[in-house]
XYZ file of N, CA and C in Angstrom:
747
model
N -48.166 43.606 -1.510
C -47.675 44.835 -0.885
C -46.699 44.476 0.232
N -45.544 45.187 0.032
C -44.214 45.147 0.845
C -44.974 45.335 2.576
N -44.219 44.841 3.777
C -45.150 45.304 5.698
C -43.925 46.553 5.435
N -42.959 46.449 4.906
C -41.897 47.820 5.033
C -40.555 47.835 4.167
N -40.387 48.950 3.985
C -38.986 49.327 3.307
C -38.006 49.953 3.925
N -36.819 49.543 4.150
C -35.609 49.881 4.743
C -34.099 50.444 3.594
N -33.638 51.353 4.420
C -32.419 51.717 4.134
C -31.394 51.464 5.283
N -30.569 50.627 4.286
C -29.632 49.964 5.198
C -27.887 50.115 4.905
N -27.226 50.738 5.352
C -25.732 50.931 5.008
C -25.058 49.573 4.850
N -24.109 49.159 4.338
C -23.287 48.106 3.828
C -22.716 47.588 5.272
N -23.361 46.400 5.582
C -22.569 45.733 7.045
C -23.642 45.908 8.132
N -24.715 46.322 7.971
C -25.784 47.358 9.100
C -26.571 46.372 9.092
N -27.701 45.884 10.013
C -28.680 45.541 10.596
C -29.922 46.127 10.427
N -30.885 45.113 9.837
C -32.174 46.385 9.135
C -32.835 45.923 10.035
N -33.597 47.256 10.439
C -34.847 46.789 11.572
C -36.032 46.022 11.117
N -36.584 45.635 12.133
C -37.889 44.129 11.337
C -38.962 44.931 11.879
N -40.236 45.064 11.087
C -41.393 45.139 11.509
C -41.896 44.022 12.108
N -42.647 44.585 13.444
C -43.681 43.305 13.974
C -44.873 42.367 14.029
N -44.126 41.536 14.140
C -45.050 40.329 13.668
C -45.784 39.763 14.866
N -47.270 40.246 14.836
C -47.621 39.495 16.136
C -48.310 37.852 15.994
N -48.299 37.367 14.672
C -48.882 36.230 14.540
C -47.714 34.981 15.682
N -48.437 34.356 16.713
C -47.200 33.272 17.512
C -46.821 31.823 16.833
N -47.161 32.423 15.643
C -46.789 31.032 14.824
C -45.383 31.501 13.601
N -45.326 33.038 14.210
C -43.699 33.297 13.937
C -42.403 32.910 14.080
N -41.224 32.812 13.634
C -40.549 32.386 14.149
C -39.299 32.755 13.486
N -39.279 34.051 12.621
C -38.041 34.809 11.885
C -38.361 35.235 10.530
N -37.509 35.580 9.511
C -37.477 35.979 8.449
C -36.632 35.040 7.476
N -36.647 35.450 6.201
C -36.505 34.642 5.359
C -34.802 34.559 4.770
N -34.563 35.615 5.382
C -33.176 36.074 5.169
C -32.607 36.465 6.465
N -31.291 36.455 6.574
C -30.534 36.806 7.536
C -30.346 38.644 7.158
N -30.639 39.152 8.504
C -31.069 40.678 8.603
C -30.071 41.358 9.461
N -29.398 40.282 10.167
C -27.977 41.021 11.226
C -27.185 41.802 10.372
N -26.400 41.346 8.995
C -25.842 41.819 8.333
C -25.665 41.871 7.083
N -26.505 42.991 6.811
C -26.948 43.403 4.889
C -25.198 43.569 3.985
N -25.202 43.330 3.072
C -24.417 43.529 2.026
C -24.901 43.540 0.482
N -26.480 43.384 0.314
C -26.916 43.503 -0.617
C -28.417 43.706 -0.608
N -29.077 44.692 -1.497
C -30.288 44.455 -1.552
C -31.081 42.946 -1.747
N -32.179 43.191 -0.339
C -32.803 42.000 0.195
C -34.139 42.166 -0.357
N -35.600 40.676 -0.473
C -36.869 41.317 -0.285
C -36.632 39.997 0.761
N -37.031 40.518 2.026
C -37.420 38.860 2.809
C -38.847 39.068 3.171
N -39.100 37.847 3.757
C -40.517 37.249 3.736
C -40.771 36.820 5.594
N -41.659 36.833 6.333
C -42.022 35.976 7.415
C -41.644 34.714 7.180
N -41.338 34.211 7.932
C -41.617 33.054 8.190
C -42.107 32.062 9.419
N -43.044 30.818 9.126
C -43.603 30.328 10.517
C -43.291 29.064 10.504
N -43.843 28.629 11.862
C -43.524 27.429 12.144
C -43.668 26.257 11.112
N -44.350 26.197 10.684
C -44.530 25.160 9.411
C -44.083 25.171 8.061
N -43.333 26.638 7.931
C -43.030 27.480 6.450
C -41.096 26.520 6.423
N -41.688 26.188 4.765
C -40.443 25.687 4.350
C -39.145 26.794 4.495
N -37.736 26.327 4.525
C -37.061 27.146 4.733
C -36.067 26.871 3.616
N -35.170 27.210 2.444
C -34.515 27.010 1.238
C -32.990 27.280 1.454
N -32.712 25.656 1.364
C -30.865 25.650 1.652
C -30.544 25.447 -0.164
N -29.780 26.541 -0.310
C -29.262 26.456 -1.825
C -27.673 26.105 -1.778
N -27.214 25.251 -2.552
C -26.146 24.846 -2.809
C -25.381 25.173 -4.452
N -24.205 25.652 -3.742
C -23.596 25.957 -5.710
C -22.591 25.719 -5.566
N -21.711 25.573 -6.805
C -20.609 25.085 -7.072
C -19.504 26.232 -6.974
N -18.560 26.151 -7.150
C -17.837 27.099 -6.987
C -17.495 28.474 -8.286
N -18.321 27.943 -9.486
C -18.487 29.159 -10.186
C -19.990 29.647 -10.455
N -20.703 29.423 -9.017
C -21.751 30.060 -8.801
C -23.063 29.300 -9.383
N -22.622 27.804 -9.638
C -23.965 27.281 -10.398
C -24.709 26.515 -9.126
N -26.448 26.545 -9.662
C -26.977 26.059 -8.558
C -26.315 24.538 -8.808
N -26.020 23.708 -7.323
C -26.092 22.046 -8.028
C -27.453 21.778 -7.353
N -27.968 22.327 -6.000
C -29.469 21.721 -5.619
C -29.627 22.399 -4.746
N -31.396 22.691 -4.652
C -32.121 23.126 -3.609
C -32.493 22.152 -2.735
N -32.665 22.299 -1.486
C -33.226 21.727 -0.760
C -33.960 22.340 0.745
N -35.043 21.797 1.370
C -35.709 22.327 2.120
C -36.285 21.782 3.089
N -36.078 22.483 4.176
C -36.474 21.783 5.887
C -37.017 23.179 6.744
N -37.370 22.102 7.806
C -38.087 23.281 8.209
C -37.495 24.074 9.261
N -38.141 25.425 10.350
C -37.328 25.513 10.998
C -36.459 25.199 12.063
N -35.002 25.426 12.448
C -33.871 24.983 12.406
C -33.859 22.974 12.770
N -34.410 22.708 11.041
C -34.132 21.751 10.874
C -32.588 21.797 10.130
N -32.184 20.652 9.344
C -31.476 20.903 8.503
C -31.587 19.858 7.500
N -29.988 20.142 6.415
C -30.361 18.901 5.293
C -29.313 18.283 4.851
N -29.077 17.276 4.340
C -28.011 16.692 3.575
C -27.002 17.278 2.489
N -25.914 17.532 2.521
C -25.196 18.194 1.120
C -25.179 17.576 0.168
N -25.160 18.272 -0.911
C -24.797 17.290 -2.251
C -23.293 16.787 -2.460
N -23.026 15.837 -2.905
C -21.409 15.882 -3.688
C -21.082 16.999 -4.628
N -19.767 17.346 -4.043
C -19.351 18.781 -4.948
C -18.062 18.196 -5.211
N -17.348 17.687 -6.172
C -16.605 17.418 -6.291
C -15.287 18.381 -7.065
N -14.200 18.192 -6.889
C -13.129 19.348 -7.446
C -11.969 18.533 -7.615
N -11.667 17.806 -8.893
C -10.490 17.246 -9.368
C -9.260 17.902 -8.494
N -8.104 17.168 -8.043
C -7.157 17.756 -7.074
C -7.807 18.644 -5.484
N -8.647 18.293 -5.323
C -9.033 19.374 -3.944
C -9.995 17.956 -3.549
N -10.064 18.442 -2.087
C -11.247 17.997 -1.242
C -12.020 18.657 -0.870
N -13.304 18.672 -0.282
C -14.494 19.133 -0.069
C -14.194 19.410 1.751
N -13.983 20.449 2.095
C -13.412 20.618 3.809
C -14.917 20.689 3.988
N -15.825 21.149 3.194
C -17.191 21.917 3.990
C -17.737 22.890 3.138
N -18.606 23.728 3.802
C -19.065 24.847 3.037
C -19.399 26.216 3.751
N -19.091 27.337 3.116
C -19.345 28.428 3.623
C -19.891 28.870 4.787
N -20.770 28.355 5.187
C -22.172 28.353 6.372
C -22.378 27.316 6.919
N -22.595 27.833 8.505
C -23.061 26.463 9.033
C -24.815 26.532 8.864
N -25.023 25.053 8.613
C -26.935 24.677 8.133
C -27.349 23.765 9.149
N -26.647 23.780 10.128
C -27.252 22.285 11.135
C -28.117 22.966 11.889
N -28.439 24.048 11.495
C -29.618 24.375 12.967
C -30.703 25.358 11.641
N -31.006 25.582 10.877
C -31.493 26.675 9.370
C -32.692 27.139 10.384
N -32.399 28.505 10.202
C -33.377 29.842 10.344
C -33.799 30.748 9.626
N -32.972 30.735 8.508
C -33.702 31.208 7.405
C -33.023 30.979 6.009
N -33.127 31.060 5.199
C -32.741 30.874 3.623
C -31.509 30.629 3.509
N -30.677 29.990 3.057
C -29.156 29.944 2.930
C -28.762 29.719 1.635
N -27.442 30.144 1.023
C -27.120 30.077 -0.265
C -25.702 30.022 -0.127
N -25.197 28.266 0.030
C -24.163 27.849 0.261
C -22.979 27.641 -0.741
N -21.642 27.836 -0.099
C -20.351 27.733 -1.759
C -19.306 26.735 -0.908
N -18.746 26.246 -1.681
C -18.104 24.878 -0.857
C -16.943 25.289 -1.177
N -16.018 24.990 -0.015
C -14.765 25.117 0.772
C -13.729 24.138 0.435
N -12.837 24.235 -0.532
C -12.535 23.062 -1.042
C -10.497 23.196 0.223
N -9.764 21.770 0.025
C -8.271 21.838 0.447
C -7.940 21.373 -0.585
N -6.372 21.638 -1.076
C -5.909 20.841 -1.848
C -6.001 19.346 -1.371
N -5.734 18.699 -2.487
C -5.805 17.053 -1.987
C -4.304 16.576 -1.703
N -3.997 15.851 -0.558
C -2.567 15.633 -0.356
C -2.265 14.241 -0.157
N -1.825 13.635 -0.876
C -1.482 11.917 -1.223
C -0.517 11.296 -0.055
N -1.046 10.207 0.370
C -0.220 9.845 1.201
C 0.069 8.214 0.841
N 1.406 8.263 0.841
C 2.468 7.075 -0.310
C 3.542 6.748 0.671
N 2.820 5.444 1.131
C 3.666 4.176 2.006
C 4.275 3.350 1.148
N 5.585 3.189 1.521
C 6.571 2.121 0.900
C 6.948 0.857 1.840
N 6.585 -0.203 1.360
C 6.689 -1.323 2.570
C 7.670 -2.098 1.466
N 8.261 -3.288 2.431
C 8.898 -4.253 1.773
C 9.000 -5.441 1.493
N 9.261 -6.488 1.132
C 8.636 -7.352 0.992
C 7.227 -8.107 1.904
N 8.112 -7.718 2.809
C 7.260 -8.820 4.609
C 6.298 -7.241 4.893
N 6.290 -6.756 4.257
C 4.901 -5.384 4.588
C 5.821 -4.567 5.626
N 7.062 -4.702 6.054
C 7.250 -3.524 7.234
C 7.797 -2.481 6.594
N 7.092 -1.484 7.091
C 7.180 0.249 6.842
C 8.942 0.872 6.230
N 8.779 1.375 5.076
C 9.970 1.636 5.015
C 10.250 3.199 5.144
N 9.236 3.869 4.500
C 8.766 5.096 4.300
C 7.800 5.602 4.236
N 7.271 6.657 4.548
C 5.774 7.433 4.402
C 5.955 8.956 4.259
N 5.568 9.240 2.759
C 5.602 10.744 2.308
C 4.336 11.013 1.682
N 4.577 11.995 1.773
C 2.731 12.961 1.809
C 3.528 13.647 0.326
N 2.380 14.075 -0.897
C 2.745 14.171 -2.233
C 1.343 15.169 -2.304
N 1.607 16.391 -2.777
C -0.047 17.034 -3.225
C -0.122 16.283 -5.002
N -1.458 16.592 -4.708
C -2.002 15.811 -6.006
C -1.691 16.120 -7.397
N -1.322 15.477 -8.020
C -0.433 15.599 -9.388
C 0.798 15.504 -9.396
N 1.125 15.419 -8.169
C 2.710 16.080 -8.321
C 3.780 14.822 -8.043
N 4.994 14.539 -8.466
C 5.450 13.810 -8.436
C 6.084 13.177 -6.973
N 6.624 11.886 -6.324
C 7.327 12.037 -5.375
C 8.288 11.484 -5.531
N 9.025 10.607 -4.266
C 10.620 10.601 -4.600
C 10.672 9.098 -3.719
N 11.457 8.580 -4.142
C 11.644 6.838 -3.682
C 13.022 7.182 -2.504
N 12.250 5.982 -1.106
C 13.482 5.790 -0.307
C 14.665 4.821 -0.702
N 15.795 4.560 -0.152
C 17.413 4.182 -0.981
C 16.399 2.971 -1.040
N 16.809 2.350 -1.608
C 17.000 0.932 -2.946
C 17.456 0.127 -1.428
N 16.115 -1.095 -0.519
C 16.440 -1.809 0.589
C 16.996 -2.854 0.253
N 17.543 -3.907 1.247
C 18.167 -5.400 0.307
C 17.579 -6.355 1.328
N 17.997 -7.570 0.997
C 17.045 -8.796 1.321
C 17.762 -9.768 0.900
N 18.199 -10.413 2.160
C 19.359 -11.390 2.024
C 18.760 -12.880 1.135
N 19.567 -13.157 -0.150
C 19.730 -13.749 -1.338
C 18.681 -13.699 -2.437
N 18.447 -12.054 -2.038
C 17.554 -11.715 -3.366
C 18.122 -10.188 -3.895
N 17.941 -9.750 -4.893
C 18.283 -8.886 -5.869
C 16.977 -7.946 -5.728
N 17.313 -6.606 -5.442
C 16.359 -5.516 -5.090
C 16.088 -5.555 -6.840
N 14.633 -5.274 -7.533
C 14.594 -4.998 -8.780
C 13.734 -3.481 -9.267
N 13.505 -3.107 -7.970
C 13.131 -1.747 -8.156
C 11.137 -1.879 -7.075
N 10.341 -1.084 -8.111
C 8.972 -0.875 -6.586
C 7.343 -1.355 -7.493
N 6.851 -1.253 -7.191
C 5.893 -1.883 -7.549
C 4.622 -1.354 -8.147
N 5.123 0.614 -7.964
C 4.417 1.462 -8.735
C 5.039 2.663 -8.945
N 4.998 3.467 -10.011
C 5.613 4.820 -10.335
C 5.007 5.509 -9.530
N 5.769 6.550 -9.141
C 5.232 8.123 -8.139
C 5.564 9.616 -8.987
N 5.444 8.759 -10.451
C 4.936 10.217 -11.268
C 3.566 10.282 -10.981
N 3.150 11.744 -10.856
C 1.707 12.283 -10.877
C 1.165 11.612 -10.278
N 1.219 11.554 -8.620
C 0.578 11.161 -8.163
C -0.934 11.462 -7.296
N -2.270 10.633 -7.552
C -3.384 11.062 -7.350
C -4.240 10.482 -6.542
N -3.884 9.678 -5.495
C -4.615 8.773 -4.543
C -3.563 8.242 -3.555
N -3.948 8.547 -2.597
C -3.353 7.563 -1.499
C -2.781 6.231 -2.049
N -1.662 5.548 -1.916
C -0.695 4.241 -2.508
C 0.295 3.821 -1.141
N 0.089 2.536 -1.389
C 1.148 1.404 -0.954
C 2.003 0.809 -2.238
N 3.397 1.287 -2.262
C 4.116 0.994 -3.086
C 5.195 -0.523 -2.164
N 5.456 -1.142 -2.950
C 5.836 -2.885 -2.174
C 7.405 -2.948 -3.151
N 8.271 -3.072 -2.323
C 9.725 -3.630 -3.048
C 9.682 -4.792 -3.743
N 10.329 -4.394 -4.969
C 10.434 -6.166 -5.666
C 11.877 -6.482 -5.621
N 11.819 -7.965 -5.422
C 12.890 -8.638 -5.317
C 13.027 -9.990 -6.657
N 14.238 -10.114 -7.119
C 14.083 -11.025 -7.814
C 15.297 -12.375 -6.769
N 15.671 -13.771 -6.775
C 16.473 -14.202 -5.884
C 17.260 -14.596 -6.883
N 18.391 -14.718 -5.771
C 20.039 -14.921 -6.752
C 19.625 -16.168 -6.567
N 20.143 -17.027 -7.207
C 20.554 -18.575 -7.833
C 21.841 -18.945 -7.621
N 22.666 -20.113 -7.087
C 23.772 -20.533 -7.349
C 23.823 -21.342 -7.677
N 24.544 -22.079 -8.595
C 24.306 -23.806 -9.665
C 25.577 -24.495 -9.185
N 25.234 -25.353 -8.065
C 26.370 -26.515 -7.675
C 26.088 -27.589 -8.739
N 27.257 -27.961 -9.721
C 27.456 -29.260 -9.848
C 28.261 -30.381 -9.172
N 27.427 -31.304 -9.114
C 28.004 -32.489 -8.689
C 28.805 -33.157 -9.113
N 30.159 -33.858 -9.497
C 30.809 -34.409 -9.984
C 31.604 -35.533 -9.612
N 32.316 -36.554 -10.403
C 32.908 -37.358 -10.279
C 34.223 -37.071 -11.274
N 34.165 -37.565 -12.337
C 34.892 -37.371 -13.162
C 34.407 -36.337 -14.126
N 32.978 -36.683 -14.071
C 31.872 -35.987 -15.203
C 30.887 -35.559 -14.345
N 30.245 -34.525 -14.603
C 29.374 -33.709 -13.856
C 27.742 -34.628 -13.792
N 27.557 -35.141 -12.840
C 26.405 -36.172 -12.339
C 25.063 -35.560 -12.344
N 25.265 -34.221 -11.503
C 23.764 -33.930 -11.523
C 24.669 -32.057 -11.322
N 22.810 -31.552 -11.322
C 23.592 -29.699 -11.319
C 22.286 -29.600 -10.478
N 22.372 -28.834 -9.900
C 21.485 -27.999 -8.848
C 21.202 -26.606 -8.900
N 20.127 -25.973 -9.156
C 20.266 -24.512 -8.468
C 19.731 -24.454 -6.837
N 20.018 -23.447 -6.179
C 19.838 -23.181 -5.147
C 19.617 -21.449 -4.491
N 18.995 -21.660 -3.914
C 18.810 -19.869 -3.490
C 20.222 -19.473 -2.487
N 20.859 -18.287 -2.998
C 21.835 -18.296 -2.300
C 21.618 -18.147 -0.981
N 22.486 -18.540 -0.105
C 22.577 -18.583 1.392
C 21.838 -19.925 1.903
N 21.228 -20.799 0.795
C 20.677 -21.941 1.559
C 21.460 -23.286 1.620
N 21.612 -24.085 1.614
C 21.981 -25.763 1.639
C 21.447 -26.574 0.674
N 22.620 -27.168 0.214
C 22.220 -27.658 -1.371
C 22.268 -29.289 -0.504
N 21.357 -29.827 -1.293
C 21.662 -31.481 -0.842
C 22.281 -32.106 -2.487
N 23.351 -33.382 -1.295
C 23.986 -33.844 -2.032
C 23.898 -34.925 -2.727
N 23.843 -34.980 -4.508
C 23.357 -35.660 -5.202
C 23.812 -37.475 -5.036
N 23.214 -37.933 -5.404
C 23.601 -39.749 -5.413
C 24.987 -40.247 -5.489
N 25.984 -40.435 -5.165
C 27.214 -40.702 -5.453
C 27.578 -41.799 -6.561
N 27.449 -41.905 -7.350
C 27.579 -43.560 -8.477
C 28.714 -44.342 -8.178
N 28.514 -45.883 -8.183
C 28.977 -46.856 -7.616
C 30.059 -46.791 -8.566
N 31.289 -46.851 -8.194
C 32.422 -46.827 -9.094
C 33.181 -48.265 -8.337
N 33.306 -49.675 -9.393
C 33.989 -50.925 -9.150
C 35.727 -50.507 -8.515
N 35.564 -51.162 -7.112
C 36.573 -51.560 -6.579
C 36.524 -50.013 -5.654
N 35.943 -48.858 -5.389
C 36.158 -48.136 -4.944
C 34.989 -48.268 -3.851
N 35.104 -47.302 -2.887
C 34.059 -47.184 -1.770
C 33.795 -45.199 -1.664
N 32.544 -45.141 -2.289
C 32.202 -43.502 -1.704
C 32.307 -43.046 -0.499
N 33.022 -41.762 0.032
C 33.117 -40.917 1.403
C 32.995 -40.161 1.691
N 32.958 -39.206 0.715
C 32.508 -37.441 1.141
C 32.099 -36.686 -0.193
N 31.712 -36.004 -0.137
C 31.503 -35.148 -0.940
C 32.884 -34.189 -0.711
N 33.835 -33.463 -1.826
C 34.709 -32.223 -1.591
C 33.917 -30.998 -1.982
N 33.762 -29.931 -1.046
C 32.967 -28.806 -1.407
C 31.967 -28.455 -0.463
N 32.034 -27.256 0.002
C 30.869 -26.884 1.046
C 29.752 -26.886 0.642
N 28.709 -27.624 1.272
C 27.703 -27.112 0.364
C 26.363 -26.823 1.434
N 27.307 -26.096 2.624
C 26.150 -25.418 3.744
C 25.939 -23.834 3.401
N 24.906 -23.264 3.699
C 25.407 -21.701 2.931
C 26.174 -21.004 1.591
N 25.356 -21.638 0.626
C 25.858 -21.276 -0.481
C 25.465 -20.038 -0.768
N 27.131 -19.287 -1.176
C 27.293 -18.164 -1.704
C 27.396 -18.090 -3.067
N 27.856 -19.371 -4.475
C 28.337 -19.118 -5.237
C 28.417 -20.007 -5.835
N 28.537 -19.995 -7.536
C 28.666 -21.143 -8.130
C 30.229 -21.918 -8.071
N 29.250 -22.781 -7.698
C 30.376 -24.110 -7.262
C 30.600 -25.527 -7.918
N 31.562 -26.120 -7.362
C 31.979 -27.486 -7.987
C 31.863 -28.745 -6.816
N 31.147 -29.551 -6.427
C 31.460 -30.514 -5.387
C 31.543 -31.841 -5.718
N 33.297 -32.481 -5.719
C 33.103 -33.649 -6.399
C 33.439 -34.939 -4.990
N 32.984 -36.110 -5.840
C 32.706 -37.365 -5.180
C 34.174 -37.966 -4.818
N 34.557 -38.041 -3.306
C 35.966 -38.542 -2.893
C 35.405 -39.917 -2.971
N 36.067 -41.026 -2.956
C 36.273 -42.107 -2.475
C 38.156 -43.062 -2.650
N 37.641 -43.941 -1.674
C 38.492 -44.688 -0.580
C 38.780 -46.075 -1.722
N 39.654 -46.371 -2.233
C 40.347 -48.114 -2.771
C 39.570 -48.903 -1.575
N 38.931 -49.618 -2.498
C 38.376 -51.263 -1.386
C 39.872 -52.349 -1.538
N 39.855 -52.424 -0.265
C 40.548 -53.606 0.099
C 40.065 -54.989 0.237
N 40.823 -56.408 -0.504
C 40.007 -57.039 0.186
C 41.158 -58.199 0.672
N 40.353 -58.918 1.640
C 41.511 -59.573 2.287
C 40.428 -61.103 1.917
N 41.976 -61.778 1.860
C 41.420 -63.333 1.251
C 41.899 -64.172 2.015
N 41.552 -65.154 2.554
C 42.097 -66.097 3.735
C 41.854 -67.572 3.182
N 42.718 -68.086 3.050
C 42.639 -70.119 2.821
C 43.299 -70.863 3.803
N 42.488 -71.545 3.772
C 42.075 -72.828 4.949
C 41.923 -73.946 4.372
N 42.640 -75.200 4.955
C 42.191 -76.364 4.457
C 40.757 -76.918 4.817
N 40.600 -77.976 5.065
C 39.520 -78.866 5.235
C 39.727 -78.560 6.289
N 40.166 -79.009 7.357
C 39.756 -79.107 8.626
C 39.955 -77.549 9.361
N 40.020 -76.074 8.783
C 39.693 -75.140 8.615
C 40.738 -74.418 9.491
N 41.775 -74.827 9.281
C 43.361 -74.359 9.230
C 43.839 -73.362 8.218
N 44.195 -71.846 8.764
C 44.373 -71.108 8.068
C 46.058 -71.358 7.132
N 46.049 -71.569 5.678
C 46.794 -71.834 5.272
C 47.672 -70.305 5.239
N 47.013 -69.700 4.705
C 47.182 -68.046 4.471
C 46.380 -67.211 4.131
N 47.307 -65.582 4.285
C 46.151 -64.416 4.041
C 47.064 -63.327 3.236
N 46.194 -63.095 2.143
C 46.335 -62.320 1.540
C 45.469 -60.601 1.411
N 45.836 -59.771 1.083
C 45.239 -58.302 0.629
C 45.096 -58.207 -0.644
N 44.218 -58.114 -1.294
C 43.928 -57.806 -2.425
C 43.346 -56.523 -3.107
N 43.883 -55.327 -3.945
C 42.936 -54.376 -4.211
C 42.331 -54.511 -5.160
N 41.078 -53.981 -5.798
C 41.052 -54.350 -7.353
C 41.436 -54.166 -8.383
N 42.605 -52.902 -8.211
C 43.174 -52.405 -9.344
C 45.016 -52.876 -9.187
């Protein structure tokens, strides 16, 4: 048997019969403001109190129960493209029955572009699914920009996208008459210079060809100098008879 029956207008406050038991401590439902036919119940100090949780097309996902203004843990409510902001009602303090619907935001992607050495090139925010848009094409002295390191079609998670680089090459050969040795080198660096081969009657001296800061494929061939030689005769008692120059060719 019902302690009472009320008529209550839409938005109105139903009056409570009194409860003199002091192990009271509210009702089972919230009574400030009706919008639907209620049956509530007493409730006391020790009386479980029922936090209901549903999904957003009204299904239970879980009950759960604490006592009064205890509270309880939420379930995962998850929503492909959205986040979970919260839910309908606040439960951190429960006084009586609750029947909670979760509060979803869209989900909004946030897509850092760094570059090789990790420093920041760009940072754009993308809602979920949706495509985004690449900053200009960076460069990187003696390497070849080759594009990024992930597509920003449909994008669905937070990303660090990283510039790729491939490096230019320049091929110095070495030469004499005939090409001795070949080198690659990363452009803009310093090529070292290959062995010079002993060529009879001559003396090696330079290399012709820059080969500090290479920009480009190049040629660097082997200079050298005519050996001279000088011949001196002397008799016995070590009297210079004469002197001659001799080259070998």
């Amino acid at each position: 048997k019902g302690l009472k029956t009320e008529r209550v207008k839409y938005g109105g406050k139903a009056p409570s019969p009194t409860i003199t038991d002091s192990n009271f401590v509210g009702w089972s439902r919230n009574i400030e403001y009706i919008t639907s036919d209620l049956v509530v119940s007493p409730r006391y100090k020790d009386s479980d109190f029922f936090v209901n949780f549903y999904n957003e097309n009204g299904e239970l996902i879980e009950t759960k129960t604490t006592k009064y203004k205890g509270t309880v843990e939420a379930p995962e409510a998850k929503k492909e493209g959205f986040v979970l902001a919260g839910w309908d009602k606040d439960f951190s303090e429960v006084v009586y029955d609750l029947d909670l619907y979760p509060v979803y935001e869209e989900k909004i992607c946030k897509v850092v572009f760094v570059d090789w050495d990790d420093t920041e090139l760009l940072t754009i925010e993308v809602k979920y699914g949706r495509s985004g848009y690449y900053p200009e094409s960076p460069s990187r002295r003696s390497y070849e920009f080759t594009g990024w390191s992930e597509s920003v079609d449909e994008v669905k998670d937070d990303m660090v996208i990283k510039a790729e680089y491939k490096p230019i090459m320049c091929v110095v050969n070495g030469v004499t008459g005939e090409i001795i040795e070949t080198k690659e080198v990363l452009m803009h660096d310093d090529v070292t210079a290959p062995e010079a081969p002993e060529v009879p009657g001559y003396e090696f001296y330079n290399w012709r060809g820059n080969m500090k800061n290479v920009t480009c494929d190049m040629t660097v061939v082997a200079e050298y100098s005519e050996v001279m030689y000088e011949i001196q005769f002397v008799d016995s008692f070590g009297n210079e008879l004469g002197l001659f120059l001799w080259w070998w060719n």
